[in-house]
Each structure stands twice: as C-alpha cells, then as structure tokens.
Amino acid sequence: MRHTLTAAGLLACGTAHAQDVKLTPSVDARLRYEHVDQAGLPRNADAVTLRVRPGVTASWNGWSALVEGEGVVALADDYNDGTNGKTAFPLVVDPENIELNRAQLRYAGKDGLAVTAGRQRIALVDERFVGPAAWRQSEQTFDAVRFQLGKSEGLSADLSYVRGVRTINGSNGSGARPVAIGGDNVFALLNYGTKFGTLAGFAFLVDQDQAAVQGFRLSSQTYGIRFAGAAPLGRQVKLGYVASWARQSDWHRNPNDYAATYWLGEANLIAKGLTATLGQEVLGAAQGTPLTSVQTPLASYFKFNGWAGKFGTTPPNGLRDVYATLGHGWKRPGPFDALNLAATWHRFDSDRLNLHYGDELDLLASVKRGHYALSARYAHYKADAFATDTDKFWLQVDWSL
C-alpha cells in the first residue's frame, strides 16, 4: 500500500508539472508576386513564391523553447534567385528552401534579465546594422547567445555573441551566396531610456569569415551613438526624432585599411492618422576604393535606401540618401481593421566627388483584417550616375496565427 501511495503521489506531481507547461503553436504564411523590369537585362522577372513557417513554443515558469521550420516554394520561377543560374533575369533573392529557421532556448526573468541561446532572430535598434531581413522569404537568423538586462526606462544592456549567420540564400546557397557565414561577431548596446527618448551607445563587430564573401572585406567594427524618441506637440499631434552617428573601420581578417563615418538625422510629424517624415542618411566613404565605404552586410536592407534595392552594397564613393515620406492610416475603415497609404521619395548622391546617383519613388497600399494582410508596392528607380533604371511591383498576402 505504501509503495502504491508513493507512486500515486509522484504521478500526481508529474501531471501537475506537465500541466504547467504551455504549448503555443505558430504559423506564418506569405504568398507574394514580384515583378522586376530592369534596364540592361534581356528578360523581366516574374516570381510567385509561397513561404510557410510552422513552429511551436513550450513555456514554463520563465523558460521557453522554440522550434520553427521554414519552407519556400516557387510557383512561378522566371527570375534569378541568386543560386539557379538564370542570369538573363533580374535578381529576386527568394530561392526555394527547406530549413530549420529557429531553434532556441530562452529564459526571461521578472527582474529584466533575459538569456536566449540557439538559432534566433535578432533585430537591434532600427535594424540598420543588425536585423533579420524579414522582407525576403527566407529570413536571416543568428546562431548566438544573447544577454539582455534592464527595462525600457532607465539603464539597460544588450550583448550578443554570434558564431554563425544563416543567410537569405536558403539551403541551396553556395560560393558568394552561401547558406551560412561563420565568424566571431559581437553586438553590444548600452541604453538609457527616458520619457523623451532613448540614448544608446553601440558596438557592432561583424566578422564575415568566409573568403568567397568579398574576400573577408565585409568584416568591420562600428562604434556609435543614437538618440530616438517622440514628444507631444498638442492634442493628437506628436513629433518624432532620430539622430545617430557612428565610425566604422576594418576588423579581423579584412585586408582593407579604412575608416568611414555614418550618420542619420530624421524627424516625423504625426497628426491623427497623417504621418510626414523627412530625413537624411549618410554612409560615408574613405578613399573611394570598393568596400572602403560604410558597409552593413547584416542589415534588414529593404527598410533602407529605397525598395528597388540598388544600395545593398554601399558604392565606393559612399551614399547620401535624402528622403521624404507622406502617409495616412485609418483604423477600422469599413470591413477592415486597418488601411494604410504611403509614398516615399529618395534622392541618392555620393558622399565624395559630388555624384548624383539617381532618384526613386516608392508607393504602398495595405489593408489588414483579422489574421490576413494584403499589400501592394511599387518602386521606380531613375538612374543617373549609378546602376540602371528599374521598376518593381509586388502584390502580397500574409496570414499568421
């Protein structure tokens, strides 16, 4: 009887602990059509791709374990995905892919301490230097250990050591477009948050330790400071502001010897649903030779310097991007949860030698209802002294659980 009672007690205890573990499934699906008409290439690109990310998270008492897969299939493949050799078509970096997207173990305490280990998504600050490149169907993830301490107000710290970067090239990547890039990457931020904004000091040590990727020339160390915040100007009127400065130089095995300056200034006015933004971003140049200007190989590129994607690699003479955006958003218009319209204009110039690279217009219309989001985008790049005229159009449906 005594052994029976003991066994029953252990079983009850085990059942109670099992009930404390919460399992949360997740699904993220995206169907996208992308058309590219690029001067200088004989064919136009027409890509129809479907991306699905199924995952599950087990959480218990501050601990969580996440496993997430990723699959991309091309329903129409008249495009150069960077790995299929279709060089007559413009580049659309959405190759077919099946891979483990994320597998991480995380602890988040009530005292503001969080530790995440494994393959994970990392998005730091505005994603200019480190981000998941979420616009592409296969996102960029990091094999890393990340420590976070503190909360949004007051002093906080964020430190990551990254041993490998899983690229947007998918499981068939090779050569200059590899599946992954190893290296000893270190990302560090020290933040101080106030009601007026957050002041951040940052260091991004990027180690692209693979000879096929620009001969190690994308390895760099960047140190800088950033302040971003917002202040009310009146009822339903708010002014947002961002200022950032950094200095980048060669690091680790980079054979180049250079130093270049980065800075950003931006202001936006928000009045009810209307948003107006004006800004300038400068990726400075050193001596004007390739890859001696400010480079950001781990950035979420689509968020910066125009949707046509002409400046993923900063030109040798650097880049000055003056941009203005006007947008309006509506909450619960008719049958939808949200409706947004926006237009952005860019003027691109060099940082040295006073070259006018070109101009770009980007347009967006999007609606959201429940688990669904539908968006249409258009980008028109008019070349002057850099690249070629390019038009891009996207139609996209997102669904998430």
GROMACS .gro file of C-alpha atoms in nm:
model
  401
    1MET     CA    1   0.000   0.000   0.000
    2ARG     CA    2   0.285   0.239   0.096
    3HIS     CA    3   0.458   0.192  -0.242
    4THR     CA    4   0.125   0.239  -0.420
    5LEU     CA    5   0.061   0.570  -0.242
    6THR     CA    6   0.415   0.690  -0.317
    7ALA     CA    7   0.379   0.605  -0.686
    8ALA     CA    8   0.041   0.775  -0.699
    9GLY     CA    9   0.189   1.088  -0.538
   10LEU     CA   10   0.477   1.101  -0.787
   11LEU     CA   11   0.235   1.054  -1.076
   12ALA     CA   12   0.015   1.335  -0.950
   13CYS     CA   13   0.318   1.563  -0.908
   14GLY     CA   14   0.440   1.483  -1.259
   15THR     CA   15   0.094   1.550  -1.401
   16ALA     CA   16   0.081   1.888  -1.227
   17HIS     CA   17   0.420   1.989  -1.370
   18ALA     CA   18   0.315   1.870  -1.717
   19GLN     CA   19   0.004   2.085  -1.692
   20ASP     CA   20   0.221   2.389  -1.611
   21VAL     CA   21   0.397   2.362  -1.949
   22LYS     CA   22   0.215   2.572  -2.209
   23LEU     CA   23   0.241   2.473  -2.576
   24THR     CA   24   0.175   2.752  -2.827
   25PRO     CA   25   0.167   2.669  -3.198
   26SER     CA   26   0.252   2.935  -3.458
   27VAL     CA   27   0.214   2.958  -3.835
   28ASP     CA   28   0.331   3.241  -4.058
   29ALA     CA   29   0.246   3.219  -4.429
   30ARG     CA   30   0.317   3.461  -4.714
   31LEU     CA   31   0.223   3.445  -5.083
   32ARG     CA   32   0.396   3.704  -5.299
   33TYR     CA   33   0.416   3.806  -5.663
   34GLU     CA   34   0.721   4.015  -5.756
   35HIS     CA   35   0.777   4.171  -6.100
   36VAL     CA   36   1.107   4.339  -6.196
   37ASP     CA   37   1.179   4.535  -6.514
   38GLN     CA   38   1.550   4.628  -6.510
   39ALA     CA   39   1.722   4.811  -6.795
   40GLY     CA   40   2.021   4.625  -6.937
   41LEU     CA   41   1.879   4.274  -6.887
   42PRO     CA   42   1.702   4.089  -7.170
   43ARG     CA   43   1.419   3.943  -6.958
   44ASN     CA   44   1.180   4.071  -6.694
   45ALA     CA   45   1.146   3.878  -6.369
   46ASP     CA   46   0.815   3.729  -6.257
   47ALA     CA   47   0.837   3.545  -5.927
   48VAL     CA   48   0.546   3.385  -5.742
   49THR     CA   49   0.666   3.238  -5.413
   50LEU     CA   50   0.493   3.085  -5.113
   51ARG     CA   51   0.662   3.088  -4.773
   52VAL     CA   52   0.536   2.893  -4.469
   53ARG     CA   53   0.688   2.895  -4.119
   54PRO     CA   54   0.533   2.646  -3.877
   55GLY     CA   55   0.654   2.645  -3.519
   56VAL     CA   56   0.576   2.558  -3.159
   57THR     CA   57   0.682   2.717  -2.829
   58ALA     CA   58   0.687   2.534  -2.495
   59SER     CA   59   0.694   2.772  -2.199
   60TRP     CA   60   0.717   2.716  -1.824
   61ASN     CA   61   0.797   2.945  -1.533
   62GLY     CA   62   1.007   3.199  -1.727
   63TRP     CA   63   1.163   2.938  -1.955
   64SER     CA   64   1.067   2.877  -2.317
   65ALA     CA   65   1.183   2.653  -2.601
   66LEU     CA   66   1.100   2.740  -2.961
   67VAL     CA   67   1.136   2.529  -3.274
   68GLU     CA   68   1.038   2.675  -3.612
   69GLY     CA   69   1.079   2.545  -3.966
   70GLU     CA   70   1.075   2.736  -4.293
   71GLY     CA   71   0.972   2.627  -4.641
   72VAL     CA   72   0.972   2.832  -4.963
   73VAL     CA   73   0.835   2.709  -5.295
   74ALA     CA   74   0.844   2.891  -5.630
   75LEU     CA   75   0.506   2.868  -5.806
   76ALA     CA   76   0.643   3.074  -6.098
   77ASP     CA   77   1.022   3.084  -6.139
   78ASP     CA   78   1.103   3.327  -6.421
   79TYR     CA   79   1.365   3.503  -6.208
   80ASN     CA   80   1.726   3.483  -6.093
   81ASP     CA   81   1.719   3.371  -5.729
   82GLY     CA   82   2.097   3.403  -5.691
   83THR     CA   83   2.153   3.026  -5.696
   84ASN     CA   84   1.969   2.898  -6.008
   85GLY     CA   85   2.196   3.048  -6.276
   86LYS     CA   86   1.916   3.239  -6.455
   87THR     CA   87   2.130   3.546  -6.513
   88ALA     CA   88   1.917   3.677  -6.803
   89PHE     CA   89   1.656   3.772  -6.543
   90PRO     CA   90   1.679   4.037  -6.268
   91LEU     CA   91   1.768   3.919  -5.920
   92VAL     CA   92   1.492   3.823  -5.676
   93VAL     CA   93   1.659   3.662  -5.375
   94ASP     CA   94   1.380   3.420  -5.285
   95PRO     CA   95   1.520   3.073  -5.366
   96GLU     CA   96   1.328   2.756  -5.292
   97ASN     CA   97   1.423   2.642  -4.946
   98ILE     CA   98   1.355   2.399  -4.662
   99GLU     CA   99   1.541   2.460  -4.338
  100LEU     CA  100   1.528   2.493  -3.963
  101ASN     CA  101   1.465   2.864  -3.921
  102ARG     CA  102   1.485   2.895  -3.542
  103ALA     CA  103   1.565   2.662  -3.251
  104GLN     CA  104   1.621   2.849  -2.928
  105LEU     CA  105   1.607   2.817  -2.551
  106ARG     CA  106   1.517   3.135  -2.360
  107TYR     CA  107   1.491   3.247  -2.000
  108ALA     CA  108   1.314   3.574  -1.919
  109GLY     CA  109   1.301   3.674  -1.552
  110LYS     CA  110   1.084   3.934  -1.382
  111ASP     CA  111   1.396   4.131  -1.289
  112GLY     CA  112   1.461   4.229  -1.653
  113LEU     CA  113   1.719   3.958  -1.724
  114ALA     CA  114   1.675   3.756  -2.045
  115VAL     CA  115   1.910   3.500  -2.197
  116THR     CA  116   1.850   3.342  -2.538
  117ALA     CA  117   2.067   3.064  -2.682
  118GLY     CA  118   2.045   2.890  -3.018
  119ARG     CA  119   1.934   2.984  -3.368
  120GLN     CA  120   1.733   3.302  -3.321
  121ARG     CA  121   1.602   3.621  -3.471
  122ILE     CA  122   1.795   3.935  -3.369
  123ALA     CA  123   1.672   4.285  -3.453
  124LEU     CA  124   1.878   4.564  -3.296
  125VAL     CA  125   1.775   4.929  -3.283
  126ASP     CA  126   1.637   5.021  -3.629
  127GLU     CA  127   1.798   4.714  -3.797
  128ARG     CA  128   2.041   4.933  -3.992
  129PHE     CA  129   2.339   4.725  -3.878
  130VAL     CA  130   2.179   4.403  -3.748
  131GLY     CA  131   1.838   4.264  -3.845
  132PRO     CA  132   1.653   3.958  -3.973
  133ALA     CA  133   1.599   4.090  -4.330
  134ALA     CA  134   1.235   3.991  -4.285
  135TRP     CA  135   1.124   4.121  -4.626
  136ARG     CA  136   1.285   3.826  -4.804
  137GLN     CA  137   1.100   3.494  -4.792
  138SER     CA  138   1.392   3.321  -4.616
  139GLU     CA  139   1.491   3.545  -4.327
  140GLN     CA  140   1.835   3.598  -4.177
  141THR     CA  141   1.885   3.425  -3.842
  142PHE     CA  142   2.174   3.402  -3.598
  143ASP     CA  143   2.338   3.110  -3.414
  144ALA     CA  144   2.402   3.306  -3.100
  145VAL     CA  145   2.392   3.363  -2.727
  146ARG     CA  146   2.221   3.687  -2.630
  147PHE     CA  147   2.203   3.854  -2.287
  148GLN     CA  148   1.958   4.135  -2.210
  149LEU     CA  149   1.935   4.318  -1.879
  150GLY     CA  150   1.710   4.606  -1.779
  151LYS     CA  151   1.383   4.756  -1.895
  152SER     CA  152   1.277   5.027  -2.140
  153GLU     CA  153   1.319   5.313  -1.891
  154GLY     CA  154   1.647   5.361  -1.711
  155LEU     CA  155   1.970   5.178  -1.784
  156SER     CA  156   1.970   4.857  -1.991
  157ALA     CA  157   2.224   4.644  -2.174
  158ASP     CA  158   2.209   4.405  -2.469
  159LEU     CA  159   2.504   4.179  -2.559
  160SER     CA  160   2.517   3.908  -2.829
  161TYR     CA  161   2.790   3.670  -2.939
  162VAL     CA  162   2.714   3.524  -3.282
  163ARG     CA  163   2.909   3.226  -3.415
  164GLY     CA  164   2.720   3.191  -3.743
  165VAL     CA  165   2.472   3.378  -3.961
  166ARG     CA  166   2.212   3.188  -4.164
  167THR     CA  167   2.163   3.393  -4.479
  168ILE     CA  168   1.863   3.467  -4.701
  169ASN     CA  169   2.016   3.240  -4.970
  170GLY     CA  170   1.847   2.928  -4.833
  171SER     CA  171   1.968   2.570  -4.816
  172ASN     CA  172   2.098   2.570  -5.177
  173GLY     CA  173   2.328   2.868  -5.133
  174SER     CA  174   2.696   2.841  -5.226
  175GLY     CA  175   3.004   3.047  -5.312
  176ALA     CA  176   2.947   3.422  -5.278
  177ARG     CA  177   2.587   3.348  -5.171
  178PRO     CA  178   2.642   3.086  -4.902
  179VAL     CA  179   2.393   2.909  -4.678
  180ALA     CA  180   2.571   3.046  -4.372
  181ILE     CA  181   2.868   3.263  -4.280
  182GLY     CA  182   3.078   3.181  -3.975
  183GLY     CA  183   3.272   3.425  -3.763
  184ASP     CA  184   3.314   3.577  -3.418
  185ASN     CA  185   3.051   3.851  -3.426
  186VAL     CA  186   2.983   4.067  -3.120
  187PHE     CA  187   2.691   4.310  -3.087
  188ALA     CA  188   2.669   4.534  -2.780
  189LEU     CA  189   2.429   4.811  -2.679
  190LEU     CA  190   2.405   5.021  -2.365
  191ASN     CA  191   2.078   5.214  -2.343
  192TYR     CA  192   1.934   5.480  -2.116
  193GLY     CA  193   1.561   5.535  -2.158
  194THR     CA  194   1.371   5.850  -2.055
  195LYS     CA  195   1.026   5.988  -2.130
  196PHE     CA  196   1.184   6.199  -2.407
  197GLY     CA  197   1.359   5.909  -2.580
  198THR     CA  198   1.635   5.652  -2.558
  199LEU     CA  199   2.005   5.726  -2.573
  200ALA     CA  200   2.207   5.427  -2.695
  201GLY     CA  201   2.577   5.359  -2.733
  202PHE     CA  202   2.653   5.067  -2.963
  203ALA     CA  203   2.931   4.848  -3.095
  204PHE     CA  204   2.885   4.609  -3.387
  205LEU     CA  205   3.183   4.382  -3.459
  206VAL     CA  206   3.099   4.197  -3.779
  207ASP     CA  207   3.318   3.902  -3.877
  208GLN     CA  208   3.241   3.774  -4.229
  209ASP     CA  209   3.490   3.488  -4.201
  210GLN     CA  210   3.448   3.331  -4.545
  211ALA     CA  211   3.684   3.406  -4.832
  212ALA     CA  212   3.414   3.362  -5.100
  213VAL     CA  213   3.220   3.652  -4.948
  214GLN     CA  214   3.414   3.952  -5.080
  215GLY     CA  215   3.748   3.810  -4.961
  216PHE     CA  216   3.680   3.898  -4.593
  217ARG     CA  217   3.631   4.266  -4.694
  218LEU     CA  218   3.292   4.293  -4.519
  219SER     CA  219   3.443   4.240  -4.173
  220SER     CA  220   3.419   4.567  -3.980
  221GLN     CA  221   3.394   4.730  -3.639
  222THR     CA  222   3.139   5.006  -3.590
  223TYR     CA  223   3.107   5.221  -3.278
  224GLY     CA  224   2.844   5.487  -3.238
  225ILE     CA  225   2.570   5.667  -3.052
  226ARG     CA  226   2.199   5.714  -3.119
  227PHE     CA  227   1.909   5.907  -2.969
  228ALA     CA  228   1.547   5.845  -3.068
  229GLY     CA  229   1.220   5.950  -2.916
  230ALA     CA  230   0.899   6.146  -2.952
  231ALA     CA  231   0.731   6.443  -2.784
  232PRO     CA  232   0.369   6.563  -2.792
  233LEU     CA  233   0.308   6.900  -2.960
  234GLY     CA  234  -0.061   6.915  -2.888
  235ARG     CA  235  -0.373   6.707  -2.885
  236GLN     CA  236  -0.323   6.414  -3.127
  237VAL     CA  237  -0.004   6.574  -3.264
  238LYS     CA  238   0.340   6.424  -3.198
  239LEU     CA  239   0.694   6.497  -3.315
  240GLY     CA  240   0.933   6.204  -3.355
  241TYR     CA  241   1.310   6.243  -3.390
  242VAL     CA  242   1.617   6.029  -3.453
  243ALA     CA  243   1.986   6.124  -3.457
  244SER     CA  244   2.267   5.873  -3.499
  245TRP     CA  245   2.644   5.888  -3.557
  246ALA     CA  246   2.899   5.609  -3.594
  247ARG     CA  247   3.253   5.542  -3.710
  248GLN     CA  248   3.336   5.221  -3.899
  249SER     CA  249   3.676   5.069  -3.974
  250ASP     CA  250   3.825   4.739  -4.087
  251TRP     CA  251   3.835   4.446  -3.844
  252HIS     CA  252   3.965   4.091  -3.811
  253ARG     CA  253   4.084   3.950  -4.148
  254ASN     CA  254   3.973   4.241  -4.365
  255PRO     CA  255   4.269   4.326  -4.594
  256ASN     CA  256   4.146   4.685  -4.644
  257ASP     CA  257   4.266   4.964  -4.419
  258TYR     CA  258   3.989   5.223  -4.394
  259ALA     CA  259   3.772   5.436  -4.166
  260ALA     CA  260   3.440   5.596  -4.266
  261THR     CA  261   3.160   5.783  -4.092
  262TYR     CA  262   2.789   5.707  -4.070
  263TRP     CA  263   2.518   5.946  -3.961
  264LEU     CA  264   2.141   5.976  -3.969
  265GLY     CA  265   1.902   6.260  -3.893
  266GLU     CA  266   1.525   6.215  -3.915
  267ALA     CA  267   1.210   6.395  -3.800
  268ASN     CA  268   0.850   6.288  -3.838
  269LEU     CA  269   0.524   6.462  -3.759
  270ILE     CA  270   0.223   6.253  -3.665
  271ALA     CA  271  -0.120   6.422  -3.660
  272LYS     CA  272  -0.413   6.184  -3.614
  273GLY     CA  273  -0.363   5.933  -3.896
  274LEU     CA  274  -0.129   6.150  -4.105
  275THR     CA  275   0.249   6.098  -4.095
  276ALA     CA  276   0.514   6.315  -4.262
  277THR     CA  277   0.882   6.219  -4.245
  278LEU     CA  278   1.195   6.399  -4.360
  279GLY     CA  279   1.545   6.259  -4.317
  280GLN     CA  280   1.896   6.211  -4.446
  281GLU     CA  281   2.121   5.907  -4.406
  282VAL     CA  282   2.491   5.916  -4.494
  283LEU     CA  283   2.707   5.608  -4.541
  284GLY     CA  284   3.044   5.774  -4.571
  285ALA     CA  285   3.338   5.686  -4.795
  286ALA     CA  286   3.708   5.664  -4.716
  287GLN     CA  287   3.943   5.665  -5.018
  288GLY     CA  288   3.688   5.570  -5.286
  289THR     CA  289   3.802   5.212  -5.346
  290PRO     CA  290   3.548   4.926  -5.330
  291LEU     CA  291   3.428   4.823  -4.982
  292THR     CA  292   3.602   5.109  -4.801
  293SER     CA  293   3.274   5.296  -4.752
  294VAL     CA  294   3.036   5.214  -4.464
  295GLN     CA  295   2.901   4.861  -4.520
  296THR     CA  296   2.613   4.691  -4.336
  297PRO     CA  297   2.605   4.325  -4.451
  298LEU     CA  298   2.379   4.212  -4.163
  299ALA     CA  299   2.116   4.485  -4.206
  300SER     CA  300   1.749   4.449  -4.296
  301TYR     CA  301   1.820   4.609  -4.635
  302PHE     CA  302   1.464   4.658  -4.758
  303LYS     CA  303   1.399   4.914  -4.486
  304PHE     CA  304   1.672   5.146  -4.614
  305ASN     CA  305   1.771   5.338  -4.929
  306GLY     CA  306   1.470   5.250  -5.142
  307TRP     CA  307   1.279   4.935  -5.225
  308ALA     CA  308   1.443   4.896  -5.568
  309GLY     CA  309   1.742   4.757  -5.376
  310LYS     CA  310   2.024   4.937  -5.557
  311PHE     CA  311   2.237   5.008  -5.250
  312GLY     CA  312   2.264   4.680  -5.056
  313THR     CA  313   2.639   4.719  -5.107
  314THR     CA  314   2.739   5.082  -5.049
  315PRO     CA  315   2.916   5.226  -5.356
  316PRO     CA  316   3.292   5.302  -5.326
  317ASN     CA  317   3.219   5.676  -5.307
  318GLY     CA  318   2.963   5.634  -5.032
  319LEU     CA  319   2.594   5.724  -5.025
  320ARG     CA  320   2.384   6.023  -4.922
  321ASP     CA  321   2.012   5.945  -4.913
  322VAL     CA  322   1.772   6.237  -4.866
  323TYR     CA  323   1.418   6.104  -4.826
  324ALA     CA  324   1.065   6.224  -4.756
  325THR     CA  325   0.756   6.017  -4.677
  326LEU     CA  326   0.390   6.111  -4.661
  327GLY     CA  327   0.144   5.854  -4.534
  328HIS     CA  328  -0.202   5.815  -4.386
  329GLY     CA  329  -0.352   5.534  -4.183
  330TRP     CA  330  -0.713   5.461  -4.098
  331LYS     CA  331  -0.834   5.236  -3.815
  332ARG     CA  332  -1.135   5.016  -3.887
  333PRO     CA  333  -1.237   5.165  -4.223
  334GLY     CA  334  -1.541   4.969  -4.343
  335PRO     CA  335  -1.482   4.593  -4.319
  336PHE     CA  336  -1.109   4.624  -4.247
  337ASP     CA  337  -0.912   4.654  -3.924
  338ALA     CA  338  -0.662   4.898  -4.081
  339LEU     CA  339  -0.585   5.074  -4.410
  340ASN     CA  340  -0.255   5.246  -4.493
  341LEU     CA  341  -0.131   5.452  -4.788
  342ALA     CA  342   0.223   5.591  -4.819
  343ALA     CA  343   0.460   5.746  -5.070
  344THR     CA  344   0.837   5.794  -5.028
  345TRP     CA  345   1.080   5.990  -5.245
  346HIS     CA  346   1.458   5.939  -5.234
  347ARG     CA  347   1.743   6.143  -5.381
  348PHE     CA  348   2.068   5.945  -5.391
  349ASP     CA  349   2.408   6.112  -5.414
  350SER     CA  350   2.767   6.011  -5.343
  351ASP     CA  351   2.946   6.108  -5.022
  352ARG     CA  352   3.253   6.216  -5.218
  353LEU     CA  353   3.307   6.353  -5.573
  354ASN     CA  354   2.955   6.510  -5.581
  355LEU     CA  355   2.789   6.245  -5.799
  356HIS     CA  356   2.411   6.223  -5.840
  357TYR     CA  357   2.333   5.851  -5.843
  358GLY     CA  358   1.960   5.870  -5.914
  359ASP     CA  359   1.611   5.917  -5.768
  360GLU     CA  360   1.345   5.675  -5.651
  361LEU     CA  361   0.971   5.678  -5.580
  362ASP     CA  362   0.817   5.409  -5.357
  363LEU     CA  363   0.440   5.361  -5.316
  364LEU     CA  364   0.248   5.143  -5.070
  365ALA     CA  365  -0.117   5.045  -5.014
  366SER     CA  366  -0.207   4.790  -4.747
  367VAL     CA  367  -0.515   4.660  -4.564
  368LYS     CA  368  -0.549   4.424  -4.269
  369ARG     CA  369  -0.840   4.216  -4.147
  370GLY     CA  370  -0.810   3.956  -3.875
  371HIS     CA  371  -0.525   3.714  -3.948
  372TYR     CA  372  -0.487   3.845  -4.306
  373ALA     CA  373  -0.291   4.136  -4.454
  374LEU     CA  374  -0.288   4.239  -4.821
  375SER     CA  375  -0.035   4.485  -4.962
  376ALA     CA  376   0.068   4.629  -5.297
  377ARG     CA  377   0.400   4.809  -5.350
  378TYR     CA  378   0.571   4.983  -5.639
  379ALA     CA  379   0.927   5.114  -5.675
  380HIS     CA  380   1.064   5.325  -5.961
  381TYR     CA  381   1.438   5.395  -5.965
  382LYS     CA  382   1.556   5.651  -6.222
  383ALA     CA  383   1.932   5.613  -6.270
  384ASP     CA  384   2.175   5.894  -6.333
  385ALA     CA  385   2.536   5.805  -6.238
  386PHE     CA  386   2.474   5.469  -6.071
  387ALA     CA  387   2.308   5.137  -6.174
  388THR     CA  388   2.022   5.127  -6.427
  389ASP     CA  389   1.654   5.225  -6.447
  390THR     CA  390   1.443   4.973  -6.258
  391ASP     CA  391   1.074   4.921  -6.189
  392LYS     CA  392   0.947   4.674  -5.929
  393PHE     CA  393   0.595   4.573  -5.833
  394TRP     CA  394   0.479   4.348  -5.550
  395LEU     CA  395   0.143   4.202  -5.456
  396GLN     CA  396   0.145   4.013  -5.127
  397VAL     CA  397  -0.088   3.827  -4.892
  398ASP     CA  398   0.020   3.746  -4.534
  399TRP     CA  399  -0.154   3.517  -4.287
  400SER     CA  400  -0.041   3.449  -3.933
  401LEU     CA  401  -0.171   3.253  -3.636
   0.00000   0.00000   0.00000
